[in-house]
Amino acid sequence: MFLHSHELNTALKSLKKKLKRNEKMKGNFEKTVQHIKSQAEHTERQIKQQFEKLHQFLRDEEEATVTALREEEEQKKQRMKEKLEEMNTHISALSHTIKDMEEMMKANDVCFLKEFPVSMERVQRSQPDPQMASGALIHVPRYLGNLPFRVWKKMQDIIQNTPVILDPNTADPRLVLSDDLTSVRDSENYQPVPDNPERFNCCLCVLGSEGFNSGTHCWDVEVKESSA
């Protein structure tokens, strides 16, 4: 009976230890759930901030393109107004000449013969008809031609591509990653992060979000305020 009691006590102690481990694991799972929620909320904020920057860039490009279009519209409308004024002056001069010649032709023959050379000189001196200038219309292809592609190319000039992105789920609890996941710094305090299998917990290390299976890769690493 004593032997059975000893076996039961040993089994009971083992079960109690297992229960404590499970309770501890349960607590870790509950913390992980909260961490996942916090991760999602933080990531969503970052996503919205990044897209807001893109939206603002597109709004600025739209405004700049429309402003350029309106400026060209005003310039070319002004030129056409000047052409209209020139045409009105030309029409008025022609009308006066025609009227004078008609009145002269109604006069007696002596006056007609007398004024004929002067009238002919006026007709010969009359200015040529105003012509429509080349490029008078809006240069539509300048604004619509490959518009998405041109905006995309300009966006490439202001957006930096970082080939190596750090994975926060692998970072040692003493490391703090930047919001854009491109830099990391040491911290005196441990971060409240889950003890997931991917995480380093014995050395100050962090992995990139993507691995390399082949090829040769290199990049520059800037180290600041390091005592090593």
XYZ file of C-alpha atoms in Angstrom:
228
model
C 0.000 0.000 0.000
C 2.900 2.328 0.818
C 4.321 1.725 -2.647
C 1.059 2.656 -4.318
C 0.806 5.788 -2.172
C 4.311 6.861 -3.186
C 3.497 6.348 -6.865
C 0.321 8.367 -6.463
C 2.189 11.219 -4.739
C 4.801 11.247 -7.506
C 2.079 11.271 -10.156
C 0.212 13.994 -8.269
C 3.327 16.201 -8.066
C 3.919 15.671 -11.779
C 0.334 16.635 -12.558
C 0.572 19.757 -10.377
C 3.757 20.831 -12.170
C 2.052 20.192 -15.473
C -0.938 22.230 -14.307
C 1.339 25.156 -13.380
C 3.053 24.942 -16.761
C -0.320 24.919 -18.500
C -1.571 27.832 -16.426
C 1.606 29.740 -17.241
C 1.210 28.834 -20.911
C -2.408 29.945 -20.769
C -1.273 33.283 -19.405
C 1.241 33.545 -22.234
C -1.485 32.742 -24.758
C -3.728 35.442 -23.275
C -0.864 37.956 -23.452
C -0.189 36.864 -27.021
C -3.820 37.543 -27.936
C -3.471 41.078 -26.552
C -0.128 41.478 -28.332
C -1.688 40.371 -31.636
C -4.436 42.946 -31.151
C -1.873 45.635 -30.334
C 0.234 44.609 -33.344
C -2.761 44.813 -35.663
C -3.832 48.229 -34.354
C -0.308 49.652 -34.620
C 0.181 48.172 -38.091
C -3.169 49.551 -39.244
C -2.173 53.034 -38.078
C 1.113 52.731 -39.954
C -0.676 51.506 -43.079
C -3.066 54.463 -42.988
C -0.195 56.906 -42.450
C 1.737 55.465 -45.395
C -1.303 55.510 -47.679
C -2.130 59.050 -46.560
C 1.345 60.097 -47.730
C 0.664 58.438 -51.082
C -2.783 60.011 -51.308
C -1.310 63.435 -50.496
C 1.345 62.944 -53.179
C -1.359 62.067 -55.722
C -3.481 65.038 -54.657
C -0.479 67.349 -55.037
C 0.303 65.910 -58.482
C -3.331 66.277 -59.533
C -3.422 69.890 -58.358
C -0.130 70.715 -60.091
C -1.292 69.129 -63.366
C -4.677 70.869 -63.300
C -2.998 74.186 -62.410
C -0.642 73.839 -65.396
C -3.622 73.071 -67.631
C -5.533 76.136 -66.414
C -2.484 78.354 -66.889
C -2.142 77.171 -70.485
C -5.869 77.698 -70.972
C -5.633 81.309 -69.765
C -2.551 82.024 -71.883
C -4.105 80.646 -75.051
C -7.455 82.296 -74.413
C -5.624 85.603 -73.980
C -3.785 85.090 -77.262
C -7.062 84.341 -79.034
C -8.632 87.474 -77.521
C -5.732 89.472 -78.935
C -6.291 87.784 -82.302
C -10.005 88.643 -82.102
C -9.174 92.295 -81.422
C -6.781 92.249 -84.369
C -9.501 90.677 -86.519
C -12.082 93.258 -85.433
C -9.672 96.064 -86.337
C -8.970 94.415 -89.690
C -12.677 93.948 -90.445
C -13.415 97.547 -89.463
C -10.663 98.842 -91.774
C -11.910 96.708 -94.653
C -15.479 97.864 -94.085
C -14.414 101.520 -94.218
C -12.416 100.943 -97.394
C -15.325 99.150 -99.064
C -17.736 101.895 -98.034
C -15.415 104.629 -99.333
C -14.950 102.849 -102.646
C -18.690 102.313 -103.066
C -19.359 105.997 -102.411
C -16.578 106.998 -104.814
C -18.045 104.803 -107.532
C -21.387 106.568 -107.120
C -19.738 109.957 -107.666
C -19.263 111.565 -111.074
C -16.639 110.254 -113.462
C -14.202 113.104 -112.867
C -14.086 112.437 -109.112
C -13.807 108.693 -109.726
C -10.850 109.122 -112.031
C -9.260 111.563 -109.644
C -9.604 109.324 -106.581
C -8.989 105.989 -108.328
C -5.176 105.903 -107.869
C -5.513 106.759 -104.176
C -8.174 104.095 -103.668
C -6.115 101.460 -105.411
C -3.144 102.328 -103.239
C -5.285 101.879 -100.117
C -6.441 98.487 -101.338
C -2.883 97.378 -102.100
C -1.682 98.617 -98.715
C -4.380 96.720 -96.818
C -2.875 94.215 -94.358
C -3.109 90.483 -95.039
C -5.854 88.571 -93.285
C -4.954 87.432 -89.741
C -4.207 83.709 -89.583
C -4.747 81.103 -86.887
C -1.406 80.655 -85.117
C 0.158 77.205 -84.830
C -0.266 75.648 -81.398
C -3.336 77.723 -80.558
C -5.161 74.801 -78.941
C -4.542 73.088 -75.606
C -1.659 70.608 -75.747
C -3.824 67.741 -74.453
C -1.187 64.944 -74.685
C 1.044 66.944 -72.335
C -1.482 66.293 -69.565
C -3.133 62.992 -70.475
C -0.361 61.138 -72.269
C 0.841 58.254 -70.063
C -0.402 60.187 -67.040
C -0.437 57.232 -64.579
C 3.011 56.104 -65.768
C 4.527 59.593 -65.432
C 3.108 59.963 -61.927
C 4.410 56.503 -61.024
C 7.898 57.417 -62.300
C 7.864 60.608 -60.271
C 6.712 58.647 -57.228
C 9.734 56.368 -57.620
C 11.989 59.407 -57.266
C 10.647 60.241 -53.809
C 10.038 56.746 -52.411
C 13.000 54.765 -51.141
C 13.118 51.005 -51.548
C 14.772 49.171 -48.669
C 15.833 45.642 -49.700
C 16.178 44.370 -46.128
C 13.151 44.693 -43.819
C 13.479 43.487 -40.218
C 11.013 41.057 -38.687
C 9.844 42.321 -35.249
C 8.626 38.834 -34.335
C 12.258 37.639 -34.216
C 13.774 40.574 -32.305
C 15.311 40.029 -28.882
C 13.107 41.717 -26.218
C 15.917 44.206 -25.565
C 15.746 45.504 -29.141
C 13.427 48.238 -30.419
C 12.644 48.400 -34.143
C 11.746 51.584 -35.997
C 8.199 51.975 -37.325
C 9.367 51.378 -40.900
C 11.259 48.222 -39.794
C 14.528 49.399 -41.340
C 16.535 50.151 -38.204
C 16.969 48.778 -34.710
C 18.368 50.066 -31.415
C 19.285 48.553 -28.093
C 17.129 49.276 -25.052
C 17.826 49.014 -21.354
C 14.341 47.662 -20.776
C 12.797 44.455 -21.991
C 9.916 44.961 -24.408
C 6.582 43.332 -23.480
C 6.599 40.810 -26.326
C 5.507 37.150 -26.438
C 8.083 34.392 -26.121
C 7.216 32.936 -29.528
C 9.435 30.228 -31.101
C 10.869 32.596 -33.746
C 12.153 35.116 -31.211
C 15.782 35.439 -30.066
C 15.977 35.608 -26.286
C 19.626 34.989 -25.503
C 21.445 37.397 -27.844
C 20.783 40.800 -29.344
C 19.663 39.594 -32.761
C 16.866 40.158 -35.237
C 16.208 38.518 -38.586
C 15.177 40.019 -41.895
C 11.602 39.457 -42.987
C 12.725 37.558 -46.102
C 15.548 35.099 -46.504
C 17.901 34.518 -49.430
C 18.197 31.048 -50.893
C 20.681 31.809 -53.666
C 22.822 34.513 -55.198
C 25.208 37.034 -53.683
C 23.759 39.876 -51.636
C 25.315 42.805 -49.833
C 24.163 45.990 -48.144
C 25.549 48.806 -46.026
C 24.828 48.826 -42.295
C 25.163 52.098 -40.412
C 26.126 51.576 -36.768
C 25.659 54.518 -34.396
C 26.699 54.985 -30.788
C 28.200 51.531 -30.570
C 30.784 50.618 -27.960
C 31.782 47.466 -29.812
